[in-house]
PDB file of C-alpha atoms in Angstrom:
ATOM      1  CA  MET C  20      15.527   1.644 -15.796  1.00 78.00           C
ATOM      2  CA  LYS C  21      12.811  -0.215 -13.943  1.00 85.00           C
ATOM      3  CA  LYS C  22       9.112   0.478 -14.436  1.00 88.00           C
ATOM      4  CA  PRO C  23       7.124   2.331 -11.782  1.00 90.00           C
ATOM      5  CA  VAL C  24       4.958   0.237  -9.470  1.00 90.00           C
ATOM      6  CA  TYR C  25       1.408   1.585  -9.275  1.00 89.00           C
ATOM      7  CA  LEU C  26      -0.233   1.097  -5.879  1.00 90.00           C
ATOM      8  CA  THR C  27      -3.310   2.381  -4.120  1.00 88.00           C
ATOM      9  CA  PRO C  28      -2.692   4.019  -0.731  1.00 89.00           C
ATOM     10  CA  GLU C  29      -3.976   0.833   0.924  1.00 88.00           C
ATOM     11  CA  GLY C  30      -1.669  -1.371  -1.145  1.00 90.00           C
ATOM     12  CA  TYR C  31       1.325   0.834  -0.344  1.00 94.00           C
ATOM     13  CA  LYS C  32       0.503   0.702   3.363  1.00 95.00           C
ATOM     14  CA  ARG C  33       0.091  -3.089   3.252  1.00 94.00           C
ATOM     15  CA  LEU C  34       3.537  -3.516   1.657  1.00 96.00           C
ATOM     16  CA  GLN C  35       5.107  -1.161   4.215  1.00 97.00           C
ATOM     17  CA  GLU C  36       3.536  -3.159   7.051  1.00 97.00           C
ATOM     18  CA  GLU C  37       4.770  -6.435   5.563  1.00 97.00           C
ATOM     19  CA  LEU C  38       8.295  -4.999   5.232  1.00 97.00           C
ATOM     20  CA  TYR C  39       8.252  -3.796   8.840  1.00 98.00           C
ATOM     21  CA  HIS C  40       7.046  -7.224  10.035  1.00 98.00           C
ATOM     22  CA  LEU C  41       9.774  -9.047   8.086  1.00 97.00           C
ATOM     23  CA  LYS C  42      12.525  -6.731   9.344  1.00 97.00           C
ATOM     24  CA  THR C  43      11.463  -6.930  12.983  1.00 96.00           C
ATOM     25  CA  THR C  44       9.321  -9.853  14.090  1.00 96.00           C
ATOM     26  CA  LYS C  45      10.324 -12.360  11.399  1.00 96.00           C
ATOM     27  CA  ARG C  46      14.053 -11.653  11.756  1.00 96.00           C
ATOM     28  CA  GLN C  47      13.758 -12.169  15.528  1.00 96.00           C
ATOM     29  CA  GLU C  48      11.932 -15.458  15.027  1.00 95.00           C
ATOM     30  CA  ILE C  49      14.607 -16.674  12.604  1.00 94.00           C
ATOM     31  CA  SER C  50      17.352 -15.584  15.012  1.00 93.00           C
ATOM     32  CA  ALA C  51      15.711 -17.620  17.776  1.00 93.00           C
ATOM     33  CA  ASP C  52      15.551 -20.622  15.416  1.00 89.00           C
ATOM     34  CA  PHE C  53      19.294 -20.225  14.731  1.00 85.00           C
ATOM     35  CA  GLU C  54      20.065 -20.107  18.448  1.00 87.00           C
ATOM     36  CA  GLN C  55      18.061 -23.249  19.080  1.00 86.00           C
ATOM     37  CA  ALA C  56      19.792 -25.044  16.200  1.00 82.00           C
ATOM     38  CA  LEU C  57      23.221 -24.014  17.502  1.00 80.00           C
ATOM     39  CA  GLU C  58      22.367 -25.461  20.924  1.00 81.00           C
ATOM     40  CA  GLU C  59      21.710 -28.823  19.249  1.00 75.00           C
ATOM     41  CA  GLY C  60      25.361 -29.124  18.258  1.00 71.00           C
ATOM     42  CA  ASP C  61      26.791 -30.433  14.981  1.00 67.00           C
ATOM     43  CA  LEU C  62      25.642 -28.100  12.184  1.00 66.00           C
ATOM     44  CA  ARG C  63      26.570 -30.427   9.315  1.00 68.00           C
ATOM     45  CA  GLU C  64      23.549 -32.657   9.839  1.00 71.00           C
ATOM     46  CA  ASN C  65      21.270 -30.264  11.675  1.00 72.00           C
ATOM     47  CA  ALA C  66      17.885 -29.947   9.948  1.00 79.00           C
ATOM     48  CA  GLY C  67      16.864 -27.083  12.241  1.00 80.00           C
ATOM     49  CA  TYR C  68      19.920 -25.084  11.208  1.00 82.00           C
ATOM     50  CA  ASP C  69      19.295 -25.769   7.508  1.00 85.00           C
ATOM     51  CA  GLU C  70      15.656 -24.726   7.868  1.00 88.00           C
ATOM     52  CA  ALA C  71      16.599 -21.523   9.719  1.00 89.00           C
ATOM     53  CA  ARG C  72      19.118 -20.693   6.983  1.00 90.00           C
ATOM     54  CA  ARG C  73      16.505 -21.287   4.278  1.00 94.00           C
ATOM     55  CA  ALA C  74      13.985 -19.128   6.153  1.00 94.00           C
ATOM     56  CA  MET C  75      16.580 -16.366   6.509  1.00 95.00           C
ATOM     57  CA  TRP C  76      17.364 -16.385   2.764  1.00 96.00           C
ATOM     58  CA  GLN C  77      13.655 -16.297   1.866  1.00 97.00           C
ATOM     59  CA  ASN C  78      13.000 -13.506   4.360  1.00 97.00           C
ATOM     60  CA  GLU C  79      15.937 -11.404   3.132  1.00 97.00           C
ATOM     61  CA  ALA C  80      14.914 -11.954  -0.501  1.00 97.00           C
ATOM     62  CA  ARG C  81      11.372 -10.787   0.241  1.00 97.00           C
ATOM     63  CA  ILE C  82      12.724  -7.756   2.140  1.00 97.00           C
ATOM     64  CA  ALA C  83      14.852  -6.822  -0.882  1.00 97.00           C
ATOM     65  CA  GLN C  84      11.875  -7.296  -3.198  1.00 96.00           C
ATOM     66  CA  LEU C  85       9.613  -5.126  -1.030  1.00 97.00           C
ATOM     67  CA  GLU C  86      12.248  -2.405  -0.709  1.00 97.00           C
ATOM     68  CA  ASP C  87      12.605  -2.375  -4.493  1.00 96.00           C
ATOM     69  CA  LEU C  88       8.838  -2.206  -5.049  1.00 95.00           C
ATOM     70  CA  LEU C  89       8.356   0.561  -2.494  1.00 96.00           C
ATOM     71  CA  SER C  90      11.253   2.583  -3.944  1.00 96.00           C
ATOM     72  CA  ARG C  91       9.485   2.578  -7.333  1.00 94.00           C
ATOM     73  CA  ALA C  92       5.968   3.059  -5.952  1.00 94.00           C
ATOM     74  CA  VAL C  93       3.644   5.594  -7.489  1.00 91.00           C
ATOM     75  CA  ILE C  94       0.518   6.117  -5.391  1.00 91.00           C
ATOM     76  CA  VAL C  95      -2.694   6.297  -7.428  1.00 85.00           C
ATOM     77  CA  GLU C  96      -5.953   7.580  -6.048  1.00 74.00           C
ATOM     78  CA  GLY C  97      -8.236   7.573  -9.053  1.00 59.00           C
ATOM     79  CA  ASN C  98      -8.510  10.322 -11.625  1.00 53.00           C
ATOM     80  CA  GLY C  99     -10.400  12.845  -9.485  1.00 62.00           C
ATOM     81  CA  SER C 100     -13.479  13.296 -11.648  1.00 67.00           C
ATOM     82  CA  TYR C 101     -14.266   9.602 -12.202  1.00 75.00           C
ATOM     83  CA  ASP C 102     -15.696  10.321 -15.634  1.00 87.00           C
ATOM     84  CA  ARG C 103     -13.339   7.762 -17.199  1.00 90.00           C
ATOM     85  CA  VAL C 104     -11.905   4.467 -15.954  1.00 92.00           C
ATOM     86  CA  ALA C 105      -8.389   4.887 -14.561  1.00 89.00           C
ATOM     87  CA  LEU C 106      -6.073   3.291 -12.040  1.00 88.00           C
ATOM     88  CA  GLY C 107      -7.528   3.593  -8.555  1.00 88.00           C
ATOM     89  CA  CYS C 108     -11.180   3.457  -9.641  1.00 91.00           C
ATOM     90  CA  GLN C 109     -13.978   1.060  -8.795  1.00 93.00           C
ATOM     91  CA  VAL C 110     -15.954   0.048 -11.897  1.00 96.00           C
ATOM     92  CA  GLU C 111     -19.451  -1.405 -11.894  1.00 96.00           C
ATOM     93  CA  LEU C 112     -20.046  -3.601 -14.937  1.00 96.00           C
ATOM     94  CA  GLU C 113     -22.926  -5.592 -16.360  1.00 95.00           C
ATOM     95  CA  THR C 114     -22.523  -8.674 -18.530  1.00 93.00           C
ATOM     96  CA  GLU C 115     -24.746  -9.571 -21.475  1.00 91.00           C
ATOM     97  CA  SER C 116     -26.621 -11.979 -19.195  1.00 92.00           C
ATOM     98  CA  GLY C 117     -27.394  -9.177 -16.722  1.00 92.00           C
ATOM     99  CA  GLU C 118     -24.849 -10.225 -14.096  1.00 94.00           C
ATOM    100  CA  ARG C 119     -23.272  -7.301 -12.244  1.00 96.00           C
ATOM    101  CA  LEU C 120     -19.573  -7.119 -11.394  1.00 94.00           C
ATOM    102  CA  SER C 121     -17.698  -4.661  -9.256  1.00 95.00           C
ATOM    103  CA  LEU C 122     -13.980  -4.447 -10.011  1.00 96.00           C
ATOM    104  CA  ALA C 123     -11.182  -2.235  -8.747  1.00 94.00           C
ATOM    105  CA  ILE C 124      -8.522  -1.222 -11.264  1.00 93.00           C
ATOM    106  CA  VAL C 125      -5.133  -1.493  -9.541  1.00 92.00           C
ATOM    107  CA  GLY C 126      -1.477  -1.980 -10.429  1.00 90.00           C
ATOM    108  CA  SER C 127      -0.216  -5.477 -11.174  1.00 89.00           C
ATOM    109  CA  HIS C 128       1.441  -5.936  -7.750  1.00 88.00           C
ATOM    110  CA  GLU C 129      -1.881  -5.368  -6.014  1.00 91.00           C
ATOM    111  CA  ALA C 130      -4.137  -7.411  -8.288  1.00 92.00           C
ATOM    112  CA  ASP C 131      -6.224 -10.121  -6.625  1.00 92.00           C
ATOM    113  CA  ILE C 132      -9.141 -11.381  -8.669  1.00 91.00           C
ATOM    114  CA  PHE C 133     -10.629 -13.114  -5.622  1.00 94.00           C
ATOM    115  CA  SER C 134     -10.930  -9.688  -3.948  1.00 92.00           C
ATOM    116  CA  GLY C 135     -12.285  -8.033  -7.085  1.00 94.00           C
ATOM    117  CA  LYS C 136      -9.018  -6.241  -7.905  1.00 95.00           C
ATOM    118  CA  ILE C 137      -7.789  -6.522 -11.477  1.00 95.00           C
ATOM    119  CA  SER C 138      -4.540  -5.247 -12.937  1.00 94.00           C
ATOM    120  CA  ASP C 139      -4.464  -2.357 -15.347  1.00 92.00           C
ATOM    121  CA  GLU C 140      -2.223  -4.650 -17.439  1.00 92.00           C
ATOM    122  CA  SER C 141      -4.793  -7.480 -17.659  1.00 93.00           C
ATOM    123  CA  PRO C 142      -6.839  -7.792 -20.867  1.00 93.00           C
ATOM    124  CA  LEU C 143     -10.009  -6.549 -19.152  1.00 93.00           C
ATOM    125  CA  GLY C 144      -8.129  -3.829 -17.284  1.00 94.00           C
ATOM    126  CA  GLN C 145      -6.534  -2.564 -20.492  1.00 94.00           C
ATOM    127  CA  ALA C 146      -9.877  -2.626 -22.305  1.00 95.00           C
ATOM    128  CA  LEU C 147     -11.583  -0.644 -19.522  1.00 95.00           C
ATOM    129  CA  LEU C 148      -8.954   2.091 -19.132  1.00 94.00           C
ATOM    130  CA  GLY C 149     -10.145   5.387 -20.585  1.00 92.00           C
ATOM    131  CA  LYS C 150     -13.723   4.236 -21.070  1.00 95.00           C
ATOM    132  CA  LYS C 151     -16.728   6.049 -19.588  1.00 94.00           C
ATOM    133  CA  VAL C 152     -20.167   5.141 -18.236  1.00 95.00           C
ATOM    134  CA  GLY C 153     -22.325   3.570 -20.937  1.00 94.00           C
ATOM    135  CA  ASP C 154     -19.389   2.306 -23.005  1.00 95.00           C
ATOM    136  CA  VAL C 155     -19.413  -1.333 -24.047  1.00 95.00           C
ATOM    137  CA  VAL C 156     -16.208  -3.354 -23.800  1.00 95.00           C
ATOM    138  CA  GLU C 157     -15.654  -6.660 -25.576  1.00 93.00           C
ATOM    139  CA  ILE C 158     -12.939  -9.092 -24.524  1.00 92.00           C
ATOM    140  CA  ARG C 159     -12.118 -12.029 -26.765  1.00 89.00           C
ATOM    141  CA  GLY C 160     -10.786 -15.100 -25.042  1.00 81.00           C
ATOM    142  CA  LYS C 161     -10.604 -18.861 -25.314  1.00 83.00           C
ATOM    143  CA  LYS C 162     -14.276 -19.190 -24.384  1.00 81.00           C
ATOM    144  CA  GLY C 163     -15.387 -16.624 -26.959  1.00 86.00           C
ATOM    145  CA  ALA C 164     -16.221 -12.961 -26.537  1.00 90.00           C
ATOM    146  CA  GLN C 165     -17.329 -11.465 -23.247  1.00 91.00           C
ATOM    147  CA  VAL C 166     -19.192  -8.173 -23.389  1.00 93.00           C
ATOM    148  CA  TYR C 167     -19.409  -5.727 -20.492  1.00 95.00           C
ATOM    149  CA  THR C 168     -21.299  -2.447 -20.155  1.00 95.00           C
ATOM    150  CA  ILE C 169     -19.869   0.155 -17.798  1.00 96.00           C
ATOM    151  CA  LEU C 170     -22.590   1.218 -15.353  1.00 96.00           C
ATOM    152  CA  GLU C 171     -20.666   3.324 -12.852  1.00 94.00           C
ATOM    153  CA  ILE C 172     -17.171   4.618 -12.079  1.00 94.00           C
ATOM    154  CA  LYS C 173     -16.359   5.645  -8.517  1.00 90.00           C
ATOM    155  CA  PRO C 174     -13.396   6.011  -6.141  1.00 86.00           C
ATOM    156  CA  LEU C 175     -11.976   3.005  -4.348  1.00 79.00           C
TER     157      LEU C 175
END
């Protein structure tokens, strides 16, 4: 049995939109590439045909992956009260040096550190889950310990 895939409503919508795009627009583009390659003649040494075939396989693989993810999706919208860190929450943190961080706790398929979204399965995500405002979290890593104080928990 496969694990559930935790997604925010926005993440679920984004995956649905990607799936729709791949099934409609992208398939049409690949079909047009096939037609053009067929017009060029001999398929044994036709780079355009080989590229269209590769694009089709990649597209169909991604469609299958998205369909699988969406079939196992569990939509998370925070914990309602926001008194403890949970999936679907925005957490304001402060480091020992006084630097402030704002991180969203999301499922692993939606994580993007560059957008401030960390996975609930990451070391920091795991350490934050269940904590409340004022709690101190320490993460030990290769560069030593990092200490964070939870300042605020709010909805995404």
